[in-house]
Every structure is written in structure tokens, then in C-alpha cells.
GROMACS .gro file of C-alpha atoms in nm:
model
  260
    1MET     CA    1  11.537  -2.779  -9.476
    2SER     CA    2  11.491  -3.110  -9.287
    3TRP     CA    3  11.213  -3.277  -9.300
    4LEU     CA    4  11.106  -3.142  -8.954
    5ASP     CA    5  11.284  -2.789  -8.982
    6LEU     CA    6  11.355  -2.725  -8.668
    7THR     CA    7  11.734  -2.535  -8.746
    8ASP     CA    8  11.723  -2.203  -8.546
    9ARG     CA    9  11.395  -2.237  -8.335
   10THR     CA   10  11.428  -2.155  -7.962
   11VAL     CA   11  11.420  -2.420  -7.713
   12LEU     CA   12  11.393  -2.441  -7.340
   13LEU     CA   13  11.416  -2.776  -7.188
   14THR     CA   14  11.375  -2.850  -6.817
   15GLY     CA   15  11.515  -3.197  -6.703
   16ALA     CA   16  11.807  -3.164  -6.900
   17ALA     CA   17  12.025  -3.365  -6.699
   18GLY     CA   18  11.899  -3.688  -6.674
   19GLY     CA   19  11.802  -3.965  -6.938
   20ILE     CA   20  11.509  -3.904  -7.126
   21GLY     CA   21  11.588  -3.510  -7.079
   22ARG     CA   22  11.960  -3.547  -7.254
   23ALA     CA   23  11.815  -3.731  -7.569
   24ILE     CA   24  11.558  -3.486  -7.622
   25ALA     CA   25  11.905  -3.249  -7.583
   26ALA     CA   26  12.080  -3.405  -7.821
   27ALA     CA   27  11.810  -3.433  -8.145
   28PHE     CA   28  11.736  -3.096  -8.087
   29ASP     CA   29  12.059  -2.957  -8.118
   30ALA     CA   30  12.164  -3.239  -8.422
   31GLN     CA   31  11.826  -3.082  -8.580
   32GLY     CA   32  12.025  -2.783  -8.516
   33ALA     CA   33  11.789  -2.595  -8.253
   34ARG     CA   34  11.967  -2.338  -8.017
   35LEU     CA   35  11.777  -2.495  -7.637
   36ALA     CA   36  11.863  -2.326  -7.260
   37LEU     CA   37  11.925  -2.631  -7.072
   38PHE     CA   38  11.773  -2.622  -6.721
   39ASP     CA   39  11.843  -2.903  -6.420
   40ARG     CA   40  11.844  -2.856  -6.100
   41ASP     CA   41  12.175  -3.138  -6.063
   42THR     CA   42  12.472  -2.926  -6.196
   43THR     CA   43  12.687  -3.211  -6.224
   44GLY     CA   44  12.415  -3.406  -6.484
   45LEU     CA   45  12.382  -3.034  -6.633
   46GLU     CA   46  12.738  -2.957  -6.693
   47ALA     CA   47  12.731  -3.385  -6.842
   48THR     CA   48  12.518  -3.268  -7.138
   49SER     CA   49  12.615  -2.959  -7.187
   50ALA     CA   50  12.964  -3.112  -7.231
   51LEU     CA   51  12.794  -3.364  -7.445
   52LEU     CA   52  12.661  -3.100  -7.708
   53ALA     CA   53  13.007  -2.957  -7.707
   54ASP     CA   54  12.905  -2.623  -7.474
   55ARG     CA   55  12.723  -2.476  -7.773
   56HIS     CA   56  12.399  -2.442  -7.504
   57PRO     CA   57  12.361  -2.301  -7.180
   58ALA     CA   58  12.258  -2.439  -6.933
   59PHE     CA   59  12.085  -2.279  -6.585
   60THR     CA   60  12.063  -2.456  -6.266
   61LEU     CA   61  11.672  -2.426  -6.176
   62ASP     CA   62  11.502  -2.661  -5.939
   63LEU     CA   63  11.140  -2.653  -5.981
   64ALA     CA   64  11.058  -2.691  -5.686
   65GLU     CA   65  11.158  -2.338  -5.589
   66GLY     CA   66  10.883  -2.162  -5.782
   67ASP     CA   67  10.939  -1.778  -5.731
   68ARG     CA   68  11.300  -1.889  -5.954
   69ILE     CA   69  11.140  -2.031  -6.274
   70ALA     CA   70  11.055  -1.661  -6.400
   71PRO     CA   71  11.406  -1.480  -6.346
   72ALA     CA   72  11.567  -1.835  -6.492
   73MET     CA   73  11.345  -1.793  -6.767
   74GLU     CA   74  11.383  -1.480  -6.838
   75ALA     CA   75  11.801  -1.511  -6.815
   76ALA     CA   76  11.708  -1.789  -7.098
   77SER     CA   77  11.531  -1.594  -7.361
   78THR     CA   78  11.801  -1.341  -7.346
   79ALA     CA   79  12.083  -1.603  -7.407
   80ILE     CA   80  11.929  -1.771  -7.692
   81GLY     CA   81  11.651  -1.522  -7.798
   82ALA     CA   82  11.277  -1.537  -7.753
   83PRO     CA   83  11.193  -1.874  -7.708
   84GLN     CA   84  10.945  -2.095  -7.958
   85ILE     CA   85  10.931  -2.405  -7.814
   86LEU     CA   86  10.909  -2.532  -7.395
   87VAL     CA   87  10.937  -2.884  -7.328
   88ASN     CA   88  10.896  -2.976  -6.906
   89VAL     CA   89  11.059  -3.303  -6.873
   90ALA     CA   90  11.179  -3.224  -6.526
   91ALA     CA   91  11.025  -3.481  -6.248
   92MET     CA   92  11.058  -3.681  -5.909
   93SER     CA   93  10.880  -3.915  -5.703
   94VAL     CA   94  10.939  -4.045  -5.354
   95PRO     CA   95  10.960  -4.414  -5.327
   96ARG     CA   96  10.656  -4.406  -5.057
   97ALA     CA   97  10.329  -4.527  -4.975
   98LEU     CA   98  10.032  -4.351  -4.951
   99ALA     CA   99   9.949  -4.450  -4.613
  100GLU     CA  100  10.322  -4.326  -4.515
  101VAL     CA  101  10.385  -4.013  -4.730
  102SER     CA  102  10.449  -3.719  -4.594
  103GLU     CA  103  10.245  -3.347  -4.631
  104ALA     CA  104  10.577  -3.202  -4.751
  105GLU     CA  105  10.707  -3.517  -4.961
  106PHE     CA  106  10.330  -3.497  -5.149
  107ALA     CA  107  10.333  -3.146  -5.203
  108ARG     CA  108  10.717  -3.147  -5.366
  109GLN     CA  109  10.599  -3.386  -5.640
  110ILE     CA  110  10.301  -3.171  -5.708
  111ALA     CA  111  10.557  -2.853  -5.694
  112VAL     CA  112  10.750  -3.026  -5.934
  113ASN     CA  113  10.548  -3.290  -6.147
  114THR     CA  114  10.280  -3.065  -6.211
  115THR     CA  115  10.251  -2.655  -6.107
  116ALA     CA  116  10.619  -2.599  -6.211
  117ALA     CA  117  10.440  -2.655  -6.536
  118LEU     CA  118  10.257  -2.416  -6.523
  119LEU     CA  119  10.478  -2.168  -6.427
  120THR     CA  120  10.772  -2.263  -6.654
  121GLY     CA  121  10.403  -2.202  -6.902
  122GLN     CA  122  10.297  -1.918  -6.832
  123ALA     CA  123  10.696  -1.705  -6.817
  124PHE     CA  124  10.672  -1.908  -7.194
  125LEU     CA  125  10.319  -1.718  -7.278
  126ARG     CA  126  10.501  -1.421  -7.166
  127GLN     CA  127  10.852  -1.390  -7.327
  128ARG     CA  128  10.791  -1.634  -7.624
  129ASP     CA  129  10.837  -1.525  -8.001
  130ARG     CA  130  10.469  -1.403  -8.158
  131ASP     CA  131  10.592  -1.404  -8.539
  132GLN     CA  132  10.627  -1.782  -8.475
  133PRO     CA  133  10.372  -2.086  -8.389
  134GLY     CA  134  10.454  -2.149  -7.979
  135ALA     CA  135  10.505  -2.532  -7.844
  136ILE     CA  136  10.431  -2.687  -7.556
  137THR     CA  137  10.524  -3.062  -7.489
  138ASN     CA  138  10.511  -3.205  -7.149
  139ILE     CA  139  10.635  -3.486  -7.058
  140SER     CA  140  10.421  -3.720  -6.856
  141SER     CA  141  10.392  -4.066  -6.836
  142ILE     CA  142  10.168  -4.424  -6.809
  143ALA     CA  143  10.127  -4.353  -6.485
  144ALA     CA  144   9.866  -4.081  -6.516
  145THR     CA  145   9.623  -4.296  -6.599
  146HIS     CA  146   9.761  -4.644  -6.447
  147SER     CA  147   9.878  -4.588  -6.072
  148VAL     CA  148  10.150  -4.695  -5.905
  149PRO     CA  149  10.217  -4.909  -5.597
  150ASN     CA  150  10.416  -4.746  -5.308
  151GLY     CA  151  10.438  -4.430  -5.592
  152ALA     CA  152  10.337  -4.164  -5.299
  153GLY     CA  153  10.091  -3.979  -5.501
  154TYR     CA  154  10.329  -4.008  -5.874
  155SER     CA  155  10.052  -4.110  -6.035
  156ALA     CA  156   9.807  -3.797  -5.922
  157SER     CA  157  10.079  -3.557  -6.053
  158LYS     CA  158  10.126  -3.691  -6.376
  159ALA     CA  159   9.760  -3.717  -6.391
  160ALA     CA  160   9.679  -3.376  -6.278
  161LEU     CA  161   9.998  -3.274  -6.543
  162THR     CA  162   9.782  -3.450  -6.782
  163MET     CA  163   9.449  -3.249  -6.767
  164LEU     CA  164   9.625  -2.952  -6.690
  165THR     CA  165   9.777  -2.986  -7.084
  166ARG     CA  166   9.481  -3.010  -7.204
  167GLN     CA  167   9.294  -2.731  -7.066
  168LEU     CA  168   9.649  -2.505  -7.131
  169ALA     CA  169   9.552  -2.637  -7.510
  170VAL     CA  170   9.238  -2.505  -7.509
  171GLU     CA  171   9.347  -2.163  -7.325
  172TRP     CA  172   9.626  -2.085  -7.542
  173GLY     CA  173   9.547  -2.280  -7.818
  174PRO     CA  174   9.390  -1.928  -7.967
  175GLU     CA  175   9.735  -1.719  -7.838
  176GLY     CA  176   9.881  -1.942  -8.129
  177VAL     CA  177  10.026  -2.199  -7.879
  178ARG     CA  178  10.018  -2.550  -7.900
  179CYS     CA  179  10.036  -2.782  -7.612
  180ASN     CA  180  10.054  -3.155  -7.604
  181LEU     CA  181  10.187  -3.461  -7.340
  182VAL     CA  182  10.387  -3.733  -7.451
  183SER     CA  183  10.323  -4.054  -7.181
  184PRO     CA  184  10.662  -4.257  -7.147
  185GLY     CA  185  10.596  -4.630  -7.018
  186LEU     CA  186  10.959  -4.845  -6.949
  187ILE     CA  187  11.149  -4.655  -7.070
  188LEU     CA  188  11.534  -4.762  -6.945
  189THR     CA  189  11.730  -4.451  -6.813
  190PRO     CA  190  12.020  -4.392  -6.583
  191LEU     CA  191  11.792  -4.440  -6.257
  192SER     CA  192  11.551  -4.683  -6.388
  193GLN     CA  193  11.867  -4.907  -6.515
  194ALA     CA  194  11.835  -5.057  -6.138
  195PHE     CA  195  11.582  -5.241  -6.256
  196TYR     CA  196  11.731  -5.385  -6.555
  197ALA     CA  197  11.991  -5.497  -6.411
  198ASP     CA  198  11.969  -5.922  -6.342
  199PRO     CA  199  11.888  -6.029  -6.714
  200ALA     CA  200  11.538  -6.215  -6.587
  201ASP     CA  201  11.355  -5.949  -6.420
  202ARG     CA  202  11.458  -5.757  -6.752
  203ALA     CA  203  11.342  -5.971  -6.959
  204ALA     CA  204  11.028  -6.060  -6.829
  205ARG     CA  205  10.959  -5.687  -6.870
  206GLU     CA  206  10.999  -5.743  -7.210
  207ALA     CA  207  10.800  -6.008  -7.236
  208VAL     CA  208  10.458  -5.851  -7.117
  209VAL     CA  209  10.569  -5.516  -7.329
  210PRO     CA  210  10.392  -5.648  -7.687
  211ALA     CA  211  10.719  -5.483  -7.884
  212ARG     CA  212  10.889  -5.716  -7.660
  213ARG     CA  213  11.164  -5.437  -7.555
  214ILE     CA  214  11.199  -5.136  -7.320
  215GLY     CA  215  11.240  -4.830  -7.467
  216ARG     CA  216  11.539  -4.593  -7.537
  217PRO     CA  217  11.521  -4.229  -7.444
  218GLU     CA  218  11.543  -4.173  -7.802
  219ASP     CA  219  11.222  -4.272  -7.886
  220ILE     CA  220  11.096  -4.073  -7.634
  221ALA     CA  221  11.273  -3.765  -7.775
  222ASP     CA  222  11.116  -3.829  -8.156
  223ALA     CA  223  10.773  -3.801  -8.053
  224VAL     CA  224  10.881  -3.460  -7.862
  225LEU     CA  225  11.041  -3.331  -8.160
  226TYR     CA  226  10.720  -3.427  -8.380
  227LEU     CA  227  10.554  -3.255  -8.194
  228SER     CA  228  10.770  -2.928  -8.127
  229SER     CA  229  10.776  -2.931  -8.524
  230PRO     CA  230  10.556  -2.715  -8.778
  231ARG     CA  231  10.450  -3.119  -8.867
  232ALA     CA  232  10.270  -3.084  -8.596
  233SER     CA  233  10.083  -2.752  -8.692
  234TYR     CA  234   9.715  -2.883  -8.598
  235VAL     CA  235   9.803  -3.144  -8.349
  236SER     CA  236   9.702  -2.941  -7.970
  237GLY     CA  237   9.535  -3.155  -7.665
  238ALA     CA  238   9.722  -3.484  -7.756
  239ASP     CA  239   9.857  -3.731  -7.526
  240ILE     CA  240  10.107  -3.979  -7.739
  241VAL     CA  241  10.166  -4.245  -7.497
  242VAL     CA  242  10.543  -4.452  -7.601
  243ASP     CA  243  10.540  -4.703  -7.469
  244GLY     CA  244  10.534  -5.060  -7.661
  245GLY     CA  245  10.148  -5.110  -7.685
  246PHE     CA  246  10.219  -5.211  -7.284
  247THR     CA  247   9.925  -5.011  -7.166
  248GLN     CA  248   9.684  -5.254  -7.430
  249THR     CA  249   9.769  -5.548  -7.239
  250LEU     CA  250   9.462  -5.528  -7.002
  251MET     CA  251   9.299  -5.788  -7.159
  252THR     CA  252   9.562  -6.030  -7.194
  253HIS     CA  253   9.568  -6.067  -6.803
  254ILE     CA  254   9.265  -6.242  -6.826
  255PRO     CA  255   9.309  -6.646  -6.759
  256ARG     CA  256   9.142  -6.818  -7.081
  257LYS     CA  257   9.129  -7.165  -7.189
  258ARG     CA  258   9.163  -7.230  -7.499
  259MET     CA  259   8.929  -7.292  -7.768
  260GLY     CA  260   8.945  -7.556  -8.016
   0.00000   0.00000   0.00000
């Protein structure tokens, strides 16, 4: 048995087509877990499935369509068995200033980034394997506590997800379900790689991170696996920030004269 003890655990994973979701899927697969993969990106979902040798069922699902979530989760439970673990990775952001974002654009971010986590959680709670402890991990962001200019409400949606997860930890803890967060910092994914294409831009970003590197999707996957495992059996309502120390650098921006 591995230290994480995730062999044959049943996992529902949203956002499986993206860089972070794919890394999490691969990490669970390597541990011998049974997965159901969800994403609205059919092509990306097929790529993740192919990476895992099509060992796990995949379901095309747009989390903005809330009425489709429960039936999709039920189909997944039929395919892999009653779920024991839920990981919500799927998210979206609109590159727009708040003065310009439409009500529909703002609402869609809230629907995908926040409301969907409640709906997937409710479906998980109804269908879960009650013979085993349950674990939910929601992927938030350092944007939940640090506003993103021109993010059109992305920070607000992630802040709401953070508080939702803490409330779930309180309400569902007595049901045997732990609920936690992972908040990534600067992570190199297919979606963000354009920001790092220029070596000078990448070097500038690395210079402001105490760890002096940009994070990898696997860094997030490692935190998710820990929170999903029995090793974290007394961890609930926690937010693991995976950012190389970046959010702790506020005081370094204050101009100071050298002393001595």
C-alpha cells in the first residue's frame, strides 16, 4: 500500500481537460484510483483520456448548465462506483474590466467558478460511498485574496468559492465529508504559457517569487492528492496556498534604505 492509500478510490474530477486538471488526473491514475473525468472541452477531454490509456470514463459537461450536473454525476457513479473523492478544477475568467463586463459574463463566472462547486458537492453528497470518509477539494486561487485587474469578477467568484468551501467543511463534516481548498499562484499551463513565451517576461515573474520559479501543474496535483488521502483525515476547511511564497512578498515592495 502506498503512503497516500488512494488505490481503488473513486474520484470525480471536473476540469480534466486543462493543464492542472490533466496533471491531477494523471496523479490519481498513478496512485491506482478510479476516475470519472468531466470537462466542456471534448477535444481536451479526449486528450486526457488518451494520456491515461482510456482507463477512465469521460463525460462532456458544461458546468454553467447547472441542471446537467446531477445527471452527469449519477452516470459517472454508475460507471466507477459510489464516489469517495470530488475535485473541482474547472474555472473560467473573462478578460474585461468591471466597468465593461456584462451581467451575463459576470453571472457565467459565478456559475462556473462558484455555484457549480455547490451543485457538484450536493450530487457527491447524495451519491457518495458512505462506508468510506469523503473528501472534496476545490481549486481556488490566490486571486481570492488578491484582486486581479481586468479580471471581470474572477477574484470575486474565487473568494466566494473559498468561503463556500469553508462553510461546506462546517456543515458536511458531521456527514463524514472533509472539504478543503488549494489556491494556486503563478502556474505554467497551456492557457498561461503565452505569458511566459518571452524569456524576459518569464524571468521577471520568476524574480518576484521567493522560490524563484513558476509553478507546475504537478505542484497543484501533489497538494490535491494529500488532501484527498487518509493522511489528511483531520484536515478540513483548510486552504493550501501553492505559490512558492509569492503572496507573502507584500512587505518587500516597500522602498527601504539600507541600514549600516
